[in-house]
PDB file of N, CA, C and O in Angstrom:
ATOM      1  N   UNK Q  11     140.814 102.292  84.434  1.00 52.00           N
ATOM      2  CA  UNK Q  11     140.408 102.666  85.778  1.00 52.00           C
ATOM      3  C   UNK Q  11     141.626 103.218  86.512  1.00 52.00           C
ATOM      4  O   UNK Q  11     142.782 102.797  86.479  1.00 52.00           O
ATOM      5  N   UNK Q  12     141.015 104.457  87.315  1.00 57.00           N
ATOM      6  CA  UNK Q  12     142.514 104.693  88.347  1.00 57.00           C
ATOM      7  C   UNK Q  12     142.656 104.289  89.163  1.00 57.00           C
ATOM      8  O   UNK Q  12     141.758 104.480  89.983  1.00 57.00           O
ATOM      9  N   UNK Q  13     143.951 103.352  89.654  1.00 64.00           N
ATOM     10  CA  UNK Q  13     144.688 102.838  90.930  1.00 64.00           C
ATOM     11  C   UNK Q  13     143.980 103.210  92.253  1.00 64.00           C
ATOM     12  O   UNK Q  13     143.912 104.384  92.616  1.00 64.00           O
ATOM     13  N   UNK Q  14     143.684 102.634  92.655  1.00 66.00           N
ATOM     14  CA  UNK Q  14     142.848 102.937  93.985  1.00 66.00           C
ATOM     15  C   UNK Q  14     141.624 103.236  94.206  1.00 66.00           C
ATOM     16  O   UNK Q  14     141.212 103.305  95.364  1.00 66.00           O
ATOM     17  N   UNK Q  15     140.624 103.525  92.881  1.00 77.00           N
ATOM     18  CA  UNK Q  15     139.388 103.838  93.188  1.00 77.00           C
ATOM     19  C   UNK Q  15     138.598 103.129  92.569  1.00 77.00           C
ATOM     20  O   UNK Q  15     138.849 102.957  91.377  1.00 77.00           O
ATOM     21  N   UNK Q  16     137.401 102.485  93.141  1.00 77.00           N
ATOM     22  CA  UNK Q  16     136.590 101.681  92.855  1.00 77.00           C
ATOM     23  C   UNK Q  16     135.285 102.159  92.550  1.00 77.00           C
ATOM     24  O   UNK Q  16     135.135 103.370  92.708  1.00 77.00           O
ATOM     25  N   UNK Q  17     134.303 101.507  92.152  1.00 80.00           N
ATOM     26  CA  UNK Q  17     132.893 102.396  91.666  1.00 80.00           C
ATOM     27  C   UNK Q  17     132.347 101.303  92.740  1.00 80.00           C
ATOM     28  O   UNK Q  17     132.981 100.265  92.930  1.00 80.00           O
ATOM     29  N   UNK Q  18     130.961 101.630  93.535  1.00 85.00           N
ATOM     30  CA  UNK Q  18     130.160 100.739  94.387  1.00 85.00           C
ATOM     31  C   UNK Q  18     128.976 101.795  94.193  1.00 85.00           C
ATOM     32  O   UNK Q  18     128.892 102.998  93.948  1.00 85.00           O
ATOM     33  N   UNK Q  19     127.841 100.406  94.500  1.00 88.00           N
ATOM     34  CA  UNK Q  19     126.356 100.786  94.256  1.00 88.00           C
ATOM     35  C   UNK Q  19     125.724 100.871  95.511  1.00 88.00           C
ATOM     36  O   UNK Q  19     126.257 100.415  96.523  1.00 88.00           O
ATOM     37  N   UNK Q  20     124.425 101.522  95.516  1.00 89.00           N
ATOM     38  CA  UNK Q  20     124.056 101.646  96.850  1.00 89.00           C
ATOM     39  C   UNK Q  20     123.241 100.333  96.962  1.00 89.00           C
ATOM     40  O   UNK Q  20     123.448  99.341  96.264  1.00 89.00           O
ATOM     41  N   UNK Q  21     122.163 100.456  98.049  1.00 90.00           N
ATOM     42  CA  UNK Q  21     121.766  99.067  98.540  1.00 90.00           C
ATOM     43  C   UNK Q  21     122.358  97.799  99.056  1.00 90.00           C
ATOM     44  O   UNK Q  21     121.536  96.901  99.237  1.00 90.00           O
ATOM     45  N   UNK Q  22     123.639  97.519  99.339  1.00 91.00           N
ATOM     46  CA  UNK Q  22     124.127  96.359  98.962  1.00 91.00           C
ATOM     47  C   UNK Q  22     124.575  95.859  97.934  1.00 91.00           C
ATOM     48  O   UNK Q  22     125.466  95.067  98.241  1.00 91.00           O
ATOM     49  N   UNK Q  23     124.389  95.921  96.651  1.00 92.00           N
ATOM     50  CA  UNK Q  23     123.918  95.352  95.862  1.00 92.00           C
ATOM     51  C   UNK Q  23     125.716  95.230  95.028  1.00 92.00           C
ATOM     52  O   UNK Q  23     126.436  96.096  95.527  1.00 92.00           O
ATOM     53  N   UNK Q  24     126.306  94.563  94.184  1.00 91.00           N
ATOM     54  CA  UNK Q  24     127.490  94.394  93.597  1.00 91.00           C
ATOM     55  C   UNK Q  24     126.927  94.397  92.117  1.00 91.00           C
ATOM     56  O   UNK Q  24     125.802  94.189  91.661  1.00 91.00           O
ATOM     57  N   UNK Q  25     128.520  94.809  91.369  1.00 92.00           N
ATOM     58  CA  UNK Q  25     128.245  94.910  89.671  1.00 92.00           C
ATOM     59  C   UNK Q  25     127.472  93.322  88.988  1.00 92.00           C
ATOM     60  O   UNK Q  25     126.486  93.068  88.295  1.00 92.00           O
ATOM     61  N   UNK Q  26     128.396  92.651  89.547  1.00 92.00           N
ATOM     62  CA  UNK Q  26     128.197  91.404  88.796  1.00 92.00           C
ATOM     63  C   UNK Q  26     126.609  90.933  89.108  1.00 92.00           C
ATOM     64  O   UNK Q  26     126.036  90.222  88.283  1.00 92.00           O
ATOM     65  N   UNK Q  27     125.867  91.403  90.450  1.00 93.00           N
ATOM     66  CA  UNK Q  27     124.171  91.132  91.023  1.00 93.00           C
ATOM     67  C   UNK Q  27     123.394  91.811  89.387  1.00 93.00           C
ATOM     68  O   UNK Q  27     122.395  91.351  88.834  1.00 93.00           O
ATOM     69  N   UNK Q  28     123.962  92.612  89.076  1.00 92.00           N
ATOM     70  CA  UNK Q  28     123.378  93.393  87.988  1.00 92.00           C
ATOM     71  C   UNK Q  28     123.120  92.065  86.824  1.00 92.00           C
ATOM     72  O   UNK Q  28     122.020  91.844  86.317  1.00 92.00           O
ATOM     73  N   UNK Q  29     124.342  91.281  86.541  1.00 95.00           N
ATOM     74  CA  UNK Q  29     123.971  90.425  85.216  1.00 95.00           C
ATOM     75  C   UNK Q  29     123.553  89.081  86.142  1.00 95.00           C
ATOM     76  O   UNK Q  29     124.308  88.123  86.307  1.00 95.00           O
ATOM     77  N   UNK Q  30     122.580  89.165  86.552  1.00 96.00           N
ATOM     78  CA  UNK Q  30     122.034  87.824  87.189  1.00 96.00           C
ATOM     79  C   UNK Q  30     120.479  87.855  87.140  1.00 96.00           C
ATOM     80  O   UNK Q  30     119.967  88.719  87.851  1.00 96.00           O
ATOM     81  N   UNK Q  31     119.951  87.354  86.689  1.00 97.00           N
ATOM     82  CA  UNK Q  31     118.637  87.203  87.147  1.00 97.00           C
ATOM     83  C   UNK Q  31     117.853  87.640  88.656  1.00 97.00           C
ATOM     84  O   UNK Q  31     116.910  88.409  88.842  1.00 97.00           O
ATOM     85  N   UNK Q  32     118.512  86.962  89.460  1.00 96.00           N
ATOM     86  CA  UNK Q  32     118.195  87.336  90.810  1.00 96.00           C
ATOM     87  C   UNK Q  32     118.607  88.622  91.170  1.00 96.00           C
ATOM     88  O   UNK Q  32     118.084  89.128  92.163  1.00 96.00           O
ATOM     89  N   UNK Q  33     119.520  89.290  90.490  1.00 95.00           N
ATOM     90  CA  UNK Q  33     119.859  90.302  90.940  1.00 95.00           C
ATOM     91  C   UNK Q  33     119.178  91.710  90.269  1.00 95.00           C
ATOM     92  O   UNK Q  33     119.218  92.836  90.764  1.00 95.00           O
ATOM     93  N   UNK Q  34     118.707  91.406  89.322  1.00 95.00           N
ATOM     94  CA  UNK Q  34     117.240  92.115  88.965  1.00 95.00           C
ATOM     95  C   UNK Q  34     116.315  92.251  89.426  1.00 95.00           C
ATOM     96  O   UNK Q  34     115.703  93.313  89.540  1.00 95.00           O
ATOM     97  N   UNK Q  35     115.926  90.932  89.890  1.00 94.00           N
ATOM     98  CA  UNK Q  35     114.895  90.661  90.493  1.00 94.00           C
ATOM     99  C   UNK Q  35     114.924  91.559  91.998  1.00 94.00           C
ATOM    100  O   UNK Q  35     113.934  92.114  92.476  1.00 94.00           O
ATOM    101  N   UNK Q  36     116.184  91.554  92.553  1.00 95.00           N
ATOM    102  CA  UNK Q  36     116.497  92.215  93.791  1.00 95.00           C
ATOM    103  C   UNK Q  36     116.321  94.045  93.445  1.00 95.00           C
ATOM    104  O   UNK Q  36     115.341  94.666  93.856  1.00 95.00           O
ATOM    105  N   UNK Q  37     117.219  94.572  92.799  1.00 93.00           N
ATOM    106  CA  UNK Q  37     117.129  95.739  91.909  1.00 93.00           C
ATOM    107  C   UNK Q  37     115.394  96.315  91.910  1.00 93.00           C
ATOM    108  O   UNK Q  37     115.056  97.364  92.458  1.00 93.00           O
ATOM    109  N   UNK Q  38     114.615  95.559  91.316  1.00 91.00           N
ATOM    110  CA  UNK Q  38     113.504  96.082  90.863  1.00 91.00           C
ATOM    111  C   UNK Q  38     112.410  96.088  92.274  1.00 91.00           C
ATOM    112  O   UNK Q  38     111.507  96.917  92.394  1.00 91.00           O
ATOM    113  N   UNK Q  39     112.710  94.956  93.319  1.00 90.00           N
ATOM    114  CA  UNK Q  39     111.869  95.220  94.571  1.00 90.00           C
ATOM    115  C   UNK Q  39     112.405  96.316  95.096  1.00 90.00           C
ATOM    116  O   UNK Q  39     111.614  97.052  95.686  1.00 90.00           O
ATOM    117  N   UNK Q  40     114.118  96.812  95.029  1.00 90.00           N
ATOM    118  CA  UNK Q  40     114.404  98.022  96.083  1.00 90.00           C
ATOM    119  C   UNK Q  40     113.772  99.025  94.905  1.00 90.00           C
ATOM    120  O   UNK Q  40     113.697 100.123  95.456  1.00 90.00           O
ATOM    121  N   UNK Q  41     113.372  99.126  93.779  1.00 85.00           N
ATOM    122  CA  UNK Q  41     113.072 100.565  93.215  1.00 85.00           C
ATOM    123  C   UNK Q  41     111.233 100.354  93.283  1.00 85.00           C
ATOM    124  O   UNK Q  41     110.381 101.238  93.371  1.00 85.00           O
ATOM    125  N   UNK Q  42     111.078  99.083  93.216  1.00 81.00           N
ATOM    126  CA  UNK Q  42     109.077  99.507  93.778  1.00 81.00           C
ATOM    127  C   UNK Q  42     109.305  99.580  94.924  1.00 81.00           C
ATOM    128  O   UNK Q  42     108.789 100.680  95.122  1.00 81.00           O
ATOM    129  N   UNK Q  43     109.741  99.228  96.031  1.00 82.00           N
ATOM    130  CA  UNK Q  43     109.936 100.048  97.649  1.00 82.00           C
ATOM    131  C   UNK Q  43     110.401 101.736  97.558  1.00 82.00           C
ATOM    132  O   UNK Q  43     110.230 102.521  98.491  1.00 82.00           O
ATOM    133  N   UNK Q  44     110.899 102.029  96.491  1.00 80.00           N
ATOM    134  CA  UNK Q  44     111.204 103.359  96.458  1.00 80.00           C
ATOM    135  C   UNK Q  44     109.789 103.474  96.407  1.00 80.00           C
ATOM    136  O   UNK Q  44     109.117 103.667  97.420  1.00 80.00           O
ATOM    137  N   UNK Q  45     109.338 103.370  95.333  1.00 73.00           N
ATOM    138  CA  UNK Q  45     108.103 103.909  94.531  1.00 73.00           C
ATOM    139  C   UNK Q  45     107.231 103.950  95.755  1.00 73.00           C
ATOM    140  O   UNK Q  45     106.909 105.036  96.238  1.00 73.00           O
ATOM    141  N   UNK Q  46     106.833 102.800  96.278  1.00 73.00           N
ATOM    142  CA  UNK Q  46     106.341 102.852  97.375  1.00 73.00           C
ATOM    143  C   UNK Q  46     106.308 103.924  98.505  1.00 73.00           C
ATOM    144  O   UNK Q  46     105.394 104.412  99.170  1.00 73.00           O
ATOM    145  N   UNK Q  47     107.195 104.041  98.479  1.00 76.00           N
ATOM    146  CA  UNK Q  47     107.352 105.027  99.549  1.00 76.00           C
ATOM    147  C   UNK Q  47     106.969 106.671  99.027  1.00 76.00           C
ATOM    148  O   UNK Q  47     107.083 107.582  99.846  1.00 76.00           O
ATOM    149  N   UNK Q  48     106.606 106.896  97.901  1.00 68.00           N
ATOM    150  CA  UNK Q  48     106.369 108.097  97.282  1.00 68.00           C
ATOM    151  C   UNK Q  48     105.238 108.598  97.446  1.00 68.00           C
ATOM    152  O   UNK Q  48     104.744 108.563  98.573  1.00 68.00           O
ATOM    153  N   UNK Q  49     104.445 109.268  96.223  1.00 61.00           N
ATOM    154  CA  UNK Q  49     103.241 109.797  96.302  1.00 61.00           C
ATOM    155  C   UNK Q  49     102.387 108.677  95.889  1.00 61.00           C
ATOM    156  O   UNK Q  49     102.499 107.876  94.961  1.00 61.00           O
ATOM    157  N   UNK Q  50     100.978 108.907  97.363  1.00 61.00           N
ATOM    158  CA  UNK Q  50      99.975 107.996  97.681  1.00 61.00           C
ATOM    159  C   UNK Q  50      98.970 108.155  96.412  1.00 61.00           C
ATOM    160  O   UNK Q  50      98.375 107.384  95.659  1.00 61.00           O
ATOM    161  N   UNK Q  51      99.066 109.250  96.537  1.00 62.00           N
ATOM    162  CA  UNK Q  51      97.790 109.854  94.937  1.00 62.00           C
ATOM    163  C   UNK Q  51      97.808 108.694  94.092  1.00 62.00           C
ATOM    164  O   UNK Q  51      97.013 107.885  93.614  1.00 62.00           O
ATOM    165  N   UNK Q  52      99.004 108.934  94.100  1.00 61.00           N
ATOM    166  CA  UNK Q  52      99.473 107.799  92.705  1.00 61.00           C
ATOM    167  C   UNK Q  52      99.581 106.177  92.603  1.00 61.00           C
ATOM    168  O   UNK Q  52     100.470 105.586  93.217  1.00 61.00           O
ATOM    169  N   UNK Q  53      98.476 105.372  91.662  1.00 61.00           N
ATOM    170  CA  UNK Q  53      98.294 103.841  91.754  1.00 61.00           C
ATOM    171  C   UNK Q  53      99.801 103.650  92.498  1.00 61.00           C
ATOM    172  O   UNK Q  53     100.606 104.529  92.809  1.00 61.00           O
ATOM    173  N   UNK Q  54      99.878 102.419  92.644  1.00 65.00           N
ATOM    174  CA  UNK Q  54     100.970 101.379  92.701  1.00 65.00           C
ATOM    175  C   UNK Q  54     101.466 101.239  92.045  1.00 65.00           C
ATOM    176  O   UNK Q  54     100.911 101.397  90.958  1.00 65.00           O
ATOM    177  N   UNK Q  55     103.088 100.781  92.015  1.00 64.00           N
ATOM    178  CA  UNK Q  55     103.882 100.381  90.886  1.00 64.00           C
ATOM    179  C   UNK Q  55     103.210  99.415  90.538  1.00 64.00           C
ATOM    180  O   UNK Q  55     103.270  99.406  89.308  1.00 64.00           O
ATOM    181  N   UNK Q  56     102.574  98.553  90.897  1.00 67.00           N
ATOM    182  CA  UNK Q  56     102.164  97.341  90.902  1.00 67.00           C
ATOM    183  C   UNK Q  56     101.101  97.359  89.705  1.00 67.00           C
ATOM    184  O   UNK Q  56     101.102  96.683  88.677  1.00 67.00           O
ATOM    185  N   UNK Q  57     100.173  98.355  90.152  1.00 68.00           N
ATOM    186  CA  UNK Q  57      98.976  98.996  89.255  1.00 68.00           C
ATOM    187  C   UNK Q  57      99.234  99.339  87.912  1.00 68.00           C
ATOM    188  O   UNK Q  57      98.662  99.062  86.858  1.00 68.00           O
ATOM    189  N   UNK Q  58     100.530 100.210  88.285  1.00 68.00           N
ATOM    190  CA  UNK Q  58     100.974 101.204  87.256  1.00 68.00           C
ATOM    191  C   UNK Q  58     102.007 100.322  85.915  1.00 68.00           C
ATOM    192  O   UNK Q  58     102.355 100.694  84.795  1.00 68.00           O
ATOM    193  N   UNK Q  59     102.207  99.241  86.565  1.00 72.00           N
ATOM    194  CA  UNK Q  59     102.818  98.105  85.476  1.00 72.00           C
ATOM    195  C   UNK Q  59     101.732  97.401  84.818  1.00 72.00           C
ATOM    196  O   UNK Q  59     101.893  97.348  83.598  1.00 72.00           O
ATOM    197  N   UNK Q  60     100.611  96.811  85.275  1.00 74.00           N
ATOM    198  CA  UNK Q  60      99.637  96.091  84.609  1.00 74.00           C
ATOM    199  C   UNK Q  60      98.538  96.828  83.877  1.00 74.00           C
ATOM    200  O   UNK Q  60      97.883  96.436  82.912  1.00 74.00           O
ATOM    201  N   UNK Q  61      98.450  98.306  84.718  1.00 76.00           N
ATOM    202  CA  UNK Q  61      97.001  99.157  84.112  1.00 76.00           C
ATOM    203  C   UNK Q  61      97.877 100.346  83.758  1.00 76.00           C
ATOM    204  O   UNK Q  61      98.175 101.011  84.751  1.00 76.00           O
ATOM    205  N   UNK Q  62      98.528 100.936  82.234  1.00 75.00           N
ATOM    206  CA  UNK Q  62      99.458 102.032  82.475  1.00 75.00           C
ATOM    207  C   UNK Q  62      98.504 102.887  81.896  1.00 75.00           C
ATOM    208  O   UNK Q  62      98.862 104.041  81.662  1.00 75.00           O
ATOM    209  N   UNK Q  63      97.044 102.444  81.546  1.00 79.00           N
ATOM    210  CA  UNK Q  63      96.297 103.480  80.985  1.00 79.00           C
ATOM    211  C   UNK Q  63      96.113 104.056  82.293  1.00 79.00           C
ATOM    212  O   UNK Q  63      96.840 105.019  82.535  1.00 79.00           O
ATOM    213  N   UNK Q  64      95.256 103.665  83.255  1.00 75.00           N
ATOM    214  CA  UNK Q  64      94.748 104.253  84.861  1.00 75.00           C
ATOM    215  C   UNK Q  64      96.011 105.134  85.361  1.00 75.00           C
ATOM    216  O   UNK Q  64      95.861 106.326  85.629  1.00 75.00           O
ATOM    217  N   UNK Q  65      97.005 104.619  85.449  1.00 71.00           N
ATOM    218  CA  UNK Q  65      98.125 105.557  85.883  1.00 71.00           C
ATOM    219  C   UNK Q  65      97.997 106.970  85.021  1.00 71.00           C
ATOM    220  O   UNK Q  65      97.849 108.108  85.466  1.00 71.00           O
ATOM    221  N   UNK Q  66      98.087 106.590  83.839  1.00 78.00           N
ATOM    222  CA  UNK Q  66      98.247 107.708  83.146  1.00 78.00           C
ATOM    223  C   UNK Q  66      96.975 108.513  83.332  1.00 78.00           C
ATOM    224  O   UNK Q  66      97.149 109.651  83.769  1.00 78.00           O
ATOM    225  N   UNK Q  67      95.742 108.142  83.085  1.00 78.00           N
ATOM    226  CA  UNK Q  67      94.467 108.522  83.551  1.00 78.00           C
ATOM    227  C   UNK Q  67      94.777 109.657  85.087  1.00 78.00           C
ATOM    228  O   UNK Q  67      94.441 110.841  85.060  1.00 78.00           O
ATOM    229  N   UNK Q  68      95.290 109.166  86.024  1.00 72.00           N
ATOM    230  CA  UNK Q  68      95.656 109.565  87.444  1.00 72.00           C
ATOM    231  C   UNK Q  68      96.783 110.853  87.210  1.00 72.00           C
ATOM    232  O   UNK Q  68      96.589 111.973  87.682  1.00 72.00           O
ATOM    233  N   UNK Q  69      97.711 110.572  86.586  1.00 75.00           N
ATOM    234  CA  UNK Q  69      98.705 112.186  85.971  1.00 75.00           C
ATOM    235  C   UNK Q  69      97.986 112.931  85.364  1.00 75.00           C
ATOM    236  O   UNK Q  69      98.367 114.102  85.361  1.00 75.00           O
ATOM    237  N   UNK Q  70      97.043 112.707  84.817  1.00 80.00           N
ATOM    238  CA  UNK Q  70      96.330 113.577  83.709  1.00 80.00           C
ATOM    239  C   UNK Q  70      95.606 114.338  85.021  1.00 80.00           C
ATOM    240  O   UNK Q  70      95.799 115.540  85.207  1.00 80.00           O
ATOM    241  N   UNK Q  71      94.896 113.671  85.767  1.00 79.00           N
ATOM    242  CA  UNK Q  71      94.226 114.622  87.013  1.00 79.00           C
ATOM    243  C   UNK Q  71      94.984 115.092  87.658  1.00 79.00           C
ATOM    244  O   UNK Q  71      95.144 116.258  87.297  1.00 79.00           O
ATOM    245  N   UNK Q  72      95.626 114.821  88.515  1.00 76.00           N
ATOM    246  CA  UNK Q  72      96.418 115.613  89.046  1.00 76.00           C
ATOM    247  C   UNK Q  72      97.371 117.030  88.883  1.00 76.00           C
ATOM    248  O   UNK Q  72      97.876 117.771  89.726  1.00 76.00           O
ATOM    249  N   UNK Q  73      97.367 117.044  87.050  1.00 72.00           N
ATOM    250  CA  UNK Q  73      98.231 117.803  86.457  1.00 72.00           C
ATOM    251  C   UNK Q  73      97.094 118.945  86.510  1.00 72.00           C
ATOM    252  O   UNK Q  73      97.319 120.061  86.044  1.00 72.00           O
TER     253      UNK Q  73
END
């Protein structure tokens, strides 16, 4: 690494949150709040994790 420069993540979030359980757990609510915030067309992450046929079903129309 070079003298003076550091790597940082967005959200809050620190390297070491990464190898933690909880910090996955944190990780994966800020990226379904992304998702969330995207296109309505499209199930839920929520949906789209338990039913990935319907999701996929839903790209296929839209396309």
């Amino acid at each position: 690494m070079v003298a003076g420069k550091t790597l940082s993540l967005e959200f809050g979030m620190t390297f070491p949150e990464l190898y933690t359980h909880a910090g996955l757990v944190r990780l994966d609510q800020i990226f379904l709040d992304y998702l969330n915030e995207g296109d309505h067309m499209l199930p839920s992450p929520h949906q789209a994790r338990h039913d990935p046929d319907r999701w996929q079903r839903r790209i296929d129309q839209l396309c």
